XYZ file of C-alpha atoms in Angstrom:
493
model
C -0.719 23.225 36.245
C -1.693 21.614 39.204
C -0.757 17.742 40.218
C -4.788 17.154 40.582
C -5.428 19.119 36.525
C -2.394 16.940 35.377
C -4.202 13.617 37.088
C -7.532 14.641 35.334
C -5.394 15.336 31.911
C -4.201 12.143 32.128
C -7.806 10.421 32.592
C -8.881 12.604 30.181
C -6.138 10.965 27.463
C -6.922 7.293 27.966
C -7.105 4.906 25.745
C -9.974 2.760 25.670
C -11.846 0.048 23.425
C -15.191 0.431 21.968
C -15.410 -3.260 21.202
C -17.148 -4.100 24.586
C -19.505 -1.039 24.587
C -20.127 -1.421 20.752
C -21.405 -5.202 21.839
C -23.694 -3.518 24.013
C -25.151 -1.233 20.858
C -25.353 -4.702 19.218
C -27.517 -6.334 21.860
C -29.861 -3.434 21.663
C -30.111 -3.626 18.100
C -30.869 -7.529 18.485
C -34.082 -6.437 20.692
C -35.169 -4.053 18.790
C -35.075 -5.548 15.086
C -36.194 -8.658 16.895
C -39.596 -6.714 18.206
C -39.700 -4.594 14.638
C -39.292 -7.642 12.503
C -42.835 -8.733 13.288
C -44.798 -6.080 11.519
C -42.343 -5.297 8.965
C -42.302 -8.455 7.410
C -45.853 -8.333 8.314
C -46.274 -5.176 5.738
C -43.623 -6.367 2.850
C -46.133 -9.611 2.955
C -49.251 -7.925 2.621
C -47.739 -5.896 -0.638
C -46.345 -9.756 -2.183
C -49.824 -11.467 -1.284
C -52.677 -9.667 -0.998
C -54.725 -12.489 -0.393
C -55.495 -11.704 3.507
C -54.862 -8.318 5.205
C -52.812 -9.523 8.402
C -53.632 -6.083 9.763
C -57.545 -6.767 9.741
C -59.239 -7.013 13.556
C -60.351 -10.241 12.568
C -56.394 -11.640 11.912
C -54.291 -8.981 14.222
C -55.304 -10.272 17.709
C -54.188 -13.867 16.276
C -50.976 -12.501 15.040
C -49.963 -10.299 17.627
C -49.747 -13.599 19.928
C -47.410 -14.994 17.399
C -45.768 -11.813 17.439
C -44.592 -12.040 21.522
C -43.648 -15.507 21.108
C -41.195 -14.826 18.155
C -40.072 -11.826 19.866
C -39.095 -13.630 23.038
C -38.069 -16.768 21.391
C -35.693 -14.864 19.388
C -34.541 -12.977 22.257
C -34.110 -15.786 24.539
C -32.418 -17.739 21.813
C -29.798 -14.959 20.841
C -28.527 -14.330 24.066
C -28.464 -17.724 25.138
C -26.172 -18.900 23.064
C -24.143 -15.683 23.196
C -24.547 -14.612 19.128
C -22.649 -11.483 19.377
C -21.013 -10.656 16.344
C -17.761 -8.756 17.935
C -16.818 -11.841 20.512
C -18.067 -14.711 18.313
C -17.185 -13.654 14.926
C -19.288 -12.189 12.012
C -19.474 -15.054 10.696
C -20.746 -17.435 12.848
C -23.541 -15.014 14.823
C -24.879 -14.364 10.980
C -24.918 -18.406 10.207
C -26.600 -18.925 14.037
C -29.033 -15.950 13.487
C -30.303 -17.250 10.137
C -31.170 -20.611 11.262
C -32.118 -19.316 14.385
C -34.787 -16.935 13.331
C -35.906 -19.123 10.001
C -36.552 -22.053 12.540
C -38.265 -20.001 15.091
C -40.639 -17.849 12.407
C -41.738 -21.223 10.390
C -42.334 -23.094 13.428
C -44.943 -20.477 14.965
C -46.890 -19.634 11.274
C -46.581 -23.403 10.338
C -48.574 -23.601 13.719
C -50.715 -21.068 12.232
C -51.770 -23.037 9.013
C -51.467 -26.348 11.246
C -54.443 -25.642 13.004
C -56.342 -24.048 10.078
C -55.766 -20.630 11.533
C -54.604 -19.208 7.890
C -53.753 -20.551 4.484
C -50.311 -21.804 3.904
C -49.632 -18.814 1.752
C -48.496 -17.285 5.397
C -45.372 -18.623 5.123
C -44.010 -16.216 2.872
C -44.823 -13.665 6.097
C -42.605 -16.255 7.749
C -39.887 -15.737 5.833
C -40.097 -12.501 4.774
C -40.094 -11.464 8.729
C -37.046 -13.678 9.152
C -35.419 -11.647 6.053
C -36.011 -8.432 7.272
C -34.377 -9.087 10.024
C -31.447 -11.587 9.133
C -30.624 -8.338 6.455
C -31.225 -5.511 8.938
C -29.259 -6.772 11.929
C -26.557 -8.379 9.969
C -26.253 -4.731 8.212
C -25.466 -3.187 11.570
C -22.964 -6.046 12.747
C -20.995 -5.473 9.736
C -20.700 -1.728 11.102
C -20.450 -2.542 14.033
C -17.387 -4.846 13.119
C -15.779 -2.402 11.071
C -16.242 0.669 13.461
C -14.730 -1.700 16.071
C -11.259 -2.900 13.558
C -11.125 0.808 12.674
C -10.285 1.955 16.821
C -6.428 1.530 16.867
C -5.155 -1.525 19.399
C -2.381 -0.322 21.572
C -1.095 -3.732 23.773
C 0.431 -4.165 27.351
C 1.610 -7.418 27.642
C 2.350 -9.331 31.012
C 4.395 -12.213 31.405
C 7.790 -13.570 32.404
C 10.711 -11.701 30.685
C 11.426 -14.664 27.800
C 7.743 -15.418 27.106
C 6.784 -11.876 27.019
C 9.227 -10.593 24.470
C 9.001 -13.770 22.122
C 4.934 -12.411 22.108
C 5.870 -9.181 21.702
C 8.165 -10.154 18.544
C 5.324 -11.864 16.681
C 3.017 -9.172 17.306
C 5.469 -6.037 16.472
C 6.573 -7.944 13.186
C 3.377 -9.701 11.917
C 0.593 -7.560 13.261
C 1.786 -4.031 13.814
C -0.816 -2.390 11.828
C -3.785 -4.414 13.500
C -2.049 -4.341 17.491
C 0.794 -1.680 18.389
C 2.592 -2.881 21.088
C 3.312 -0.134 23.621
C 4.225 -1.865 27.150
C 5.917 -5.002 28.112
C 5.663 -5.853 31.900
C 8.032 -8.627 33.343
C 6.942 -10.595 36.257
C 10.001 -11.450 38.522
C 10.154 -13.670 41.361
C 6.091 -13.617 40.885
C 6.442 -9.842 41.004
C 4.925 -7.501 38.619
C 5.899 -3.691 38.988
C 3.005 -1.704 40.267
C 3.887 0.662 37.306
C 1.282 -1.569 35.497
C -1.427 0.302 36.989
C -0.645 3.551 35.377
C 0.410 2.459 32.464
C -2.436 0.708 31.062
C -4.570 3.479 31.027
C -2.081 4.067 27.908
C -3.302 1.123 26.155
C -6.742 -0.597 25.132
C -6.311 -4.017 24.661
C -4.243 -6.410 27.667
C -2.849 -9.273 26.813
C -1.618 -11.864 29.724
C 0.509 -14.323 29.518
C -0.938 -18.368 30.883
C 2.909 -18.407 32.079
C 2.501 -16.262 34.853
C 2.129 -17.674 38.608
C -1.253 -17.957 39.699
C -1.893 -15.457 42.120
C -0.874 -12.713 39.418
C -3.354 -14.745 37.005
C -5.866 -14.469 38.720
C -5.100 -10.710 39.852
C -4.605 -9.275 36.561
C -7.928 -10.970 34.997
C -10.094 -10.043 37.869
C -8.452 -6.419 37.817
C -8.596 -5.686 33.529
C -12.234 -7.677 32.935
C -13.668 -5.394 35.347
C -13.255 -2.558 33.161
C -15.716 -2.372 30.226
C -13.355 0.153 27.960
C -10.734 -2.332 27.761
C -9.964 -5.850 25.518
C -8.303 -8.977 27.430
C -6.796 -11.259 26.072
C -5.612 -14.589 27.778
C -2.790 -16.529 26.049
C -4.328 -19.853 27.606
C -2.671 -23.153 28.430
C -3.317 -26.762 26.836
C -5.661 -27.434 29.697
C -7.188 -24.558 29.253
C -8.237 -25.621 25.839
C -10.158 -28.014 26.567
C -12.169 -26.094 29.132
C -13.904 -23.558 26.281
C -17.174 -23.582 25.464
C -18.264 -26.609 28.070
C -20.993 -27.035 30.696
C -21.027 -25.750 33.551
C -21.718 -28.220 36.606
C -21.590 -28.822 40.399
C -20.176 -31.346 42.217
C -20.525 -31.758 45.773
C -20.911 -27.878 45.641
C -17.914 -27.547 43.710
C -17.629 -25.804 40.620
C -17.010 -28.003 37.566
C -16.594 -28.016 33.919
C -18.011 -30.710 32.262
C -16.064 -32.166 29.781
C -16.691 -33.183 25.891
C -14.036 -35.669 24.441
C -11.257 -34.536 22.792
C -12.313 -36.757 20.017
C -15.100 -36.648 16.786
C -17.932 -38.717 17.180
C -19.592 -41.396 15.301
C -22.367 -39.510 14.149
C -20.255 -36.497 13.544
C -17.561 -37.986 11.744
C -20.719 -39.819 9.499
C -21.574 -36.364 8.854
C -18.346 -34.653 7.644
C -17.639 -37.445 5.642
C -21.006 -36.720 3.654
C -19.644 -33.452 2.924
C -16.216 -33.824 2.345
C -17.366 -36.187 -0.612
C -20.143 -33.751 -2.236
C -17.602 -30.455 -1.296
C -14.375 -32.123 -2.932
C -16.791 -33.180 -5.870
C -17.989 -29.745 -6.612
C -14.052 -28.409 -5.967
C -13.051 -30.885 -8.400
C -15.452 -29.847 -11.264
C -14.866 -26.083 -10.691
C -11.154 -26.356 -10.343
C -11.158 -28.318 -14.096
C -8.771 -24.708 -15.440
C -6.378 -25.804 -12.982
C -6.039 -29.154 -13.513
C -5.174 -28.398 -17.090
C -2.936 -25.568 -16.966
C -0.489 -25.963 -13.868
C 0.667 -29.570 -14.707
C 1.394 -27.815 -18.351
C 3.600 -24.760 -16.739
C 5.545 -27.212 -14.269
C 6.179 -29.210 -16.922
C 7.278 -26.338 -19.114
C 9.453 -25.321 -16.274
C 12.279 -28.231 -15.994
C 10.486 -31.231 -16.952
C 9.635 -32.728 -14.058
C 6.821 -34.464 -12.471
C 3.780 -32.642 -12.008
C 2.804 -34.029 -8.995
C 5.011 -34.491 -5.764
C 3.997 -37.360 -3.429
C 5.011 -37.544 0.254
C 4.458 -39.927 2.876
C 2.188 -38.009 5.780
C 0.604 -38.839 8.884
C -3.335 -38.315 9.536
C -5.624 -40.294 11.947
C -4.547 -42.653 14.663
C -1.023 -41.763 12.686
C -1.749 -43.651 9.833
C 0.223 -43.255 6.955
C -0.982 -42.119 3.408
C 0.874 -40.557 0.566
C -0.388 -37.145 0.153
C -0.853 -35.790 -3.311
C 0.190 -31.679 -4.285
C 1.768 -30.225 -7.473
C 5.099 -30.027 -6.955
C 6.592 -26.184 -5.993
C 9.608 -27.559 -5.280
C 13.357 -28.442 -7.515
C 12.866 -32.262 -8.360
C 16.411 -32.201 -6.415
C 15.470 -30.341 -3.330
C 16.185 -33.044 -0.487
C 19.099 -34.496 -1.908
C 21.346 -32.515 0.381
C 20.241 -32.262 3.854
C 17.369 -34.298 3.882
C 13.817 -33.228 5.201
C 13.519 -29.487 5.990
C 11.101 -26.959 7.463
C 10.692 -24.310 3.884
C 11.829 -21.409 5.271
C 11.459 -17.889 3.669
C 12.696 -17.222 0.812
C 13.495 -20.892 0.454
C 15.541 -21.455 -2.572
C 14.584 -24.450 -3.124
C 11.254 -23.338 -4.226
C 10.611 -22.786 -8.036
C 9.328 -19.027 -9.586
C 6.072 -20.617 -10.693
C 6.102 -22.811 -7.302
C 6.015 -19.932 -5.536
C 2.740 -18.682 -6.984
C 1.286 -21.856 -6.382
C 2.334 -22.050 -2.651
C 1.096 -18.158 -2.394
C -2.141 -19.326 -3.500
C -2.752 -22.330 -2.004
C -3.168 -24.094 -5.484
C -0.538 -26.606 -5.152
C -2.869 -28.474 -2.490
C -5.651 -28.329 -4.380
C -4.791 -32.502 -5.678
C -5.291 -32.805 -1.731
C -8.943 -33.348 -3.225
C -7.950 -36.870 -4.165
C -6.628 -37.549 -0.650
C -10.154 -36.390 1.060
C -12.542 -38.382 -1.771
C -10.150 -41.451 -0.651
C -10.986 -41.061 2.902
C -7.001 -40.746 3.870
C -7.896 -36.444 5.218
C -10.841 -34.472 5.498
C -11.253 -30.872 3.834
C -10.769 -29.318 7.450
C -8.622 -30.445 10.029
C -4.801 -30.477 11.235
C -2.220 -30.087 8.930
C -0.960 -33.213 8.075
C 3.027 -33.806 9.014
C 5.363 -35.870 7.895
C 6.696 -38.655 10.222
C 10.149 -37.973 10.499
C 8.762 -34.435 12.031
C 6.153 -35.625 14.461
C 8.555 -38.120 15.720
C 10.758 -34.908 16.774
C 7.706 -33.114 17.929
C 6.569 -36.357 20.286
C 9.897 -36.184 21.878
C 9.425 -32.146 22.520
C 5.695 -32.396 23.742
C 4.247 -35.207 24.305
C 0.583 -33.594 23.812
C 1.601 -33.499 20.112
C -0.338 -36.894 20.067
C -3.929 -35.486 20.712
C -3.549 -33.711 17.325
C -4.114 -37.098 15.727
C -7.515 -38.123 17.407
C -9.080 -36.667 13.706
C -8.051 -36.683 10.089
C -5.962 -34.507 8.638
C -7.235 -31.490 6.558
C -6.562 -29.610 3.617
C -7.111 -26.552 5.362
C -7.878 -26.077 9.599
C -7.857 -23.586 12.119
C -4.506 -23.670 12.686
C -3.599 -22.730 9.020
C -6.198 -20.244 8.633
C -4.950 -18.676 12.310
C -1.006 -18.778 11.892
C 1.581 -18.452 9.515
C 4.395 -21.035 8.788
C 6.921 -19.398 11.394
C 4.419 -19.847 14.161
C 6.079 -22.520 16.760
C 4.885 -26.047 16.590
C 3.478 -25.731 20.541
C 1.085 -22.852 19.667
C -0.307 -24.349 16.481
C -0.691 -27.154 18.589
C -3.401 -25.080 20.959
C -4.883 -24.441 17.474
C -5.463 -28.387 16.699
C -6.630 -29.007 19.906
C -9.339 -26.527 20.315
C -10.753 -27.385 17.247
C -11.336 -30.848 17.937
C -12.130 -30.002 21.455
C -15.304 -27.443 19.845
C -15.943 -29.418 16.625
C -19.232 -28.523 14.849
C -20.419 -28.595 11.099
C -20.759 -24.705 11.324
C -16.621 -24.294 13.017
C -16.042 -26.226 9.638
C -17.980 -23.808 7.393
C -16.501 -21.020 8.958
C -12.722 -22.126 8.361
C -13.920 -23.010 4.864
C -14.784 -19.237 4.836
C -11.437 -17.907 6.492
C -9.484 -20.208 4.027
C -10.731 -18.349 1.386
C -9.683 -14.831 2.993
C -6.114 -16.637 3.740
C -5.458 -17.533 0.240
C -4.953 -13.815 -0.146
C -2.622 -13.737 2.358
C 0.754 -13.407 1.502
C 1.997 -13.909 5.271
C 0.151 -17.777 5.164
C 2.534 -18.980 2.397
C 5.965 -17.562 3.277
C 8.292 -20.093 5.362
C 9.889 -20.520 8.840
C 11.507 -17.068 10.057
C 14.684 -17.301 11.350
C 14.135 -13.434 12.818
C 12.483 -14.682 15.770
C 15.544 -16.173 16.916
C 17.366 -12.445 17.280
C 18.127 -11.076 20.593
C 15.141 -8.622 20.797
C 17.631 -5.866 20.826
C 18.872 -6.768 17.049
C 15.256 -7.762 16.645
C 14.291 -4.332 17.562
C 16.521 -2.340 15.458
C 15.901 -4.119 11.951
C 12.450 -3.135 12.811
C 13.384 0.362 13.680
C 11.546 0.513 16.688
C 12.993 2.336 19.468
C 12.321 1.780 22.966
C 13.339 1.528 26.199
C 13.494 -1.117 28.716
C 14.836 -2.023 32.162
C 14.128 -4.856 35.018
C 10.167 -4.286 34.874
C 9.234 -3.380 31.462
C 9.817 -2.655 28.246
C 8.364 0.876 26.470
C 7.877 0.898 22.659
C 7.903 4.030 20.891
C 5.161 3.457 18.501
C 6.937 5.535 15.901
C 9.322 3.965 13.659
C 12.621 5.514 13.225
């Protein structure tokens, strides 16, 4: 074979994403059920209420006007704000679509009956064409999401040596059915091998590292985002953070991000308070089974309290006592004092385990949030003795405490309990730096997806801490690595 056949065999063999092109098939989709909508909602109405026929030459000029203003309207209005399901979540693009395309189809037939134009019976077309295609395009986004978690992730990471390998640890151990790691590229003395090049081709998703110098930033993001058939991914700094999601501005000519504060507003805070009271209310009377069973088994268990009350830190670092059954031995602090649970924590009861597992021993958090002392979503509140450690290690830690703390938050819902306290940190922080009601419903939703988790409820891991040779080999993962790189065999031993 031929070095040129061998180059095109190669080519041939890459691996590539379909999450980038599949977001493509999903913007088509959103123009197309957005033009179809019209006149299918159109005809489901006409079979409900026969009371006009919006097809008649007297009513179809009329409606077909309507029809190009919903039809760009929802356009516009989709893209604008970016609603695709496979870079924003399913979640939120459905929850934008729907109130989207509800508003936009009652405005223009309330217009309609407004002016006398038709009877208000037309607003059943209204949301019967706002149905039809709220069902029909969220139908293909969930296919389009699973086609795109079913293509297998093989990773290159790039970073300096220590940062790389501590990444590549967390993903090989906690995600190595969801993201293989394949290639682990070093930069020395700001030098990355050129190897990188080749190699990549190998893999589908790129990770890189905020650690890196700035030149090879700025290289490698310009180089990997120009390529549609591959995922990046940027492991992004605390002032990074901060920079998501705003407006775009000019000064003087200058490029510039305009900045939101890294604080809840008046209004806003007015409003999650609203629903933490009628949410917590409505957890409260549906978690009544609860309430009268667990006390009973911990009780049954060693005769101890039910509940286990700790002093915690939430806004402006106020103290409150925060309120959880109690998972724990009554005597678990006696010796050694306050302590990280760590897995397999022995301190933690059989039943309290169950509990933890499930997330039920926070459920008297309830109390806490109708008091006003944390919110249902928000950072996890610590206890002081912690966070005065923390402060001394970062002093960023503060910023955490510009909101209440939560039951649940994005952090919890995004890491497990071995994650390191400077990346759920980056957590806190971008969720008060992109706070909205709908960020809140949609960690209300993960929560319930991370209750299932084992992962969420196990302790610290004292694993990471290995050398990543060790680390390697009670994985039994072989691979091989030298000055520039490291390359996994994907195949365990």
């Amino acid at each position: 074979m031929s070095i040129k056949e061998k180059e095109m065999k190669k080519m041939n063999n890459e691996i590539n994403s379909i999450k980038r092109p599949l977001s493509i098939v999903e913007k088509i989709f959103i123009i197309f059920l957005g033009f179809f909508s019209f006149p299918l909602g159109l005809s489901l109405s006409y079979i409900v209420v026969k009371e006009i026929n919006p097809f008649s030459v007297t009513h179809l000029p009329l409606l077909s006007i309507g029809w190009v203003v919903i039809f760009l309207l929802l356009i516009f209005s989709e893209f604008y704000f970016k609603n695709v399901s496979l870079f924003k979540g399913l979640f939120k693009a459905t929850v934008s679509s729907i109130i989207l395309s509800f508003v936009i189809y009652f405005s223009v037939f309330s217009l309609y009956v407004i002016i006398g134009t038709f009877p208000v019976s037309y607003i059943i077309y209204a949301s019967l064409g706002a149905g039809v295609y709220i069902t029909l395009l969220t139908l293909v986004r969930i296919l389009l999401v699973i086609l795109n978690r079913i293509n297998k992730k093989i990773a290159l990471i790039i970073g300096p040596k220590e940062d790389a390998l501590t990444l590549a640890k967390k993903l090989l151990k906690e995600n190595f059915k969801k993201i293989k790691v394949k290639y682990i590229f070093f930069e020395n003395n700001g030098k990355v091998s050129e190897e990188i090049f080749k190699k990549f081709k190998e893999c589908n998703s790129i990770i890189i590292l905020d650690t890196l110098t700035f030149e090879n930033k700025q290289k490698f993001l310009l180089y990997f985002n120009s390529n549609l058939n591959k995922d990046v991914f940027y492991c992004t700094t605390y002032f990074d953070i901060v920079l998501v999601g705003h407006e775009v501005t000019s000064i003087n000519d200058i490029l510039s991000f305009e900045q939101k504060p890294l604080r809840i507003d008046l209004v806003e805070a007015s409003v999650k308070r609203i629903i933490d009271i009628i949410a917590s209310l409505i957890i409260l009377i549906l978690s009544t089974p609860i309430w009268l069973f667990v006390p009973l088994i911990i009780k049954l268990q060693d005769g101890g309290p039910v509940f286990y009350k700790q002093v915690r830190l939430t806004k402006d670092m106020k103290e409150f006592k925060i309120i959880k059954f109690r998972s724990m031995r009554v005597d678990a602090e006696k010796v050694g004092g306050a302590q990280l649970a760590k897995s397999n924590d022995s301190r933690i009861t059989k039943f309290g385990k169950l509990i933890r597992a499930t997330r039920i021993d926070e459920i008297p958090q309830i109390l806490n949030v109708l008091k006003g002392d944390m919110s249902l979503v928000g950072p996890r509140p610590e206890r002081p003795e912690f966070v005065k450690d923390f402060l001394k290690e970062n002093p960023l830690y503060k910023y955490r405490f510009n909101v209440k703390a939560g039951v649940t938050g994005y952090q919890q819902v995004s890491t497990t309990y071995h994650t390191t306290y400077d990346d759920k940190l980056r957590y806190d922080l971008y969720y008060i730096a992109n706070y909205d009601t709908i960020f809140d419903l949609y960690i209300l939703f993960l929560t319930v997806k991370t209750v299932l988790s084992k992962a969420m409820a196990e302790g610290v891991s004292e694993d990471f801490d290995l050398p990543f040779k060790e680390f390697m080999r009670r994985l039994e993962l072989e691979y091989k690595e030298d000055e520039y790189h490291v390359h996994v065999n994907l195949k365990r031993r």
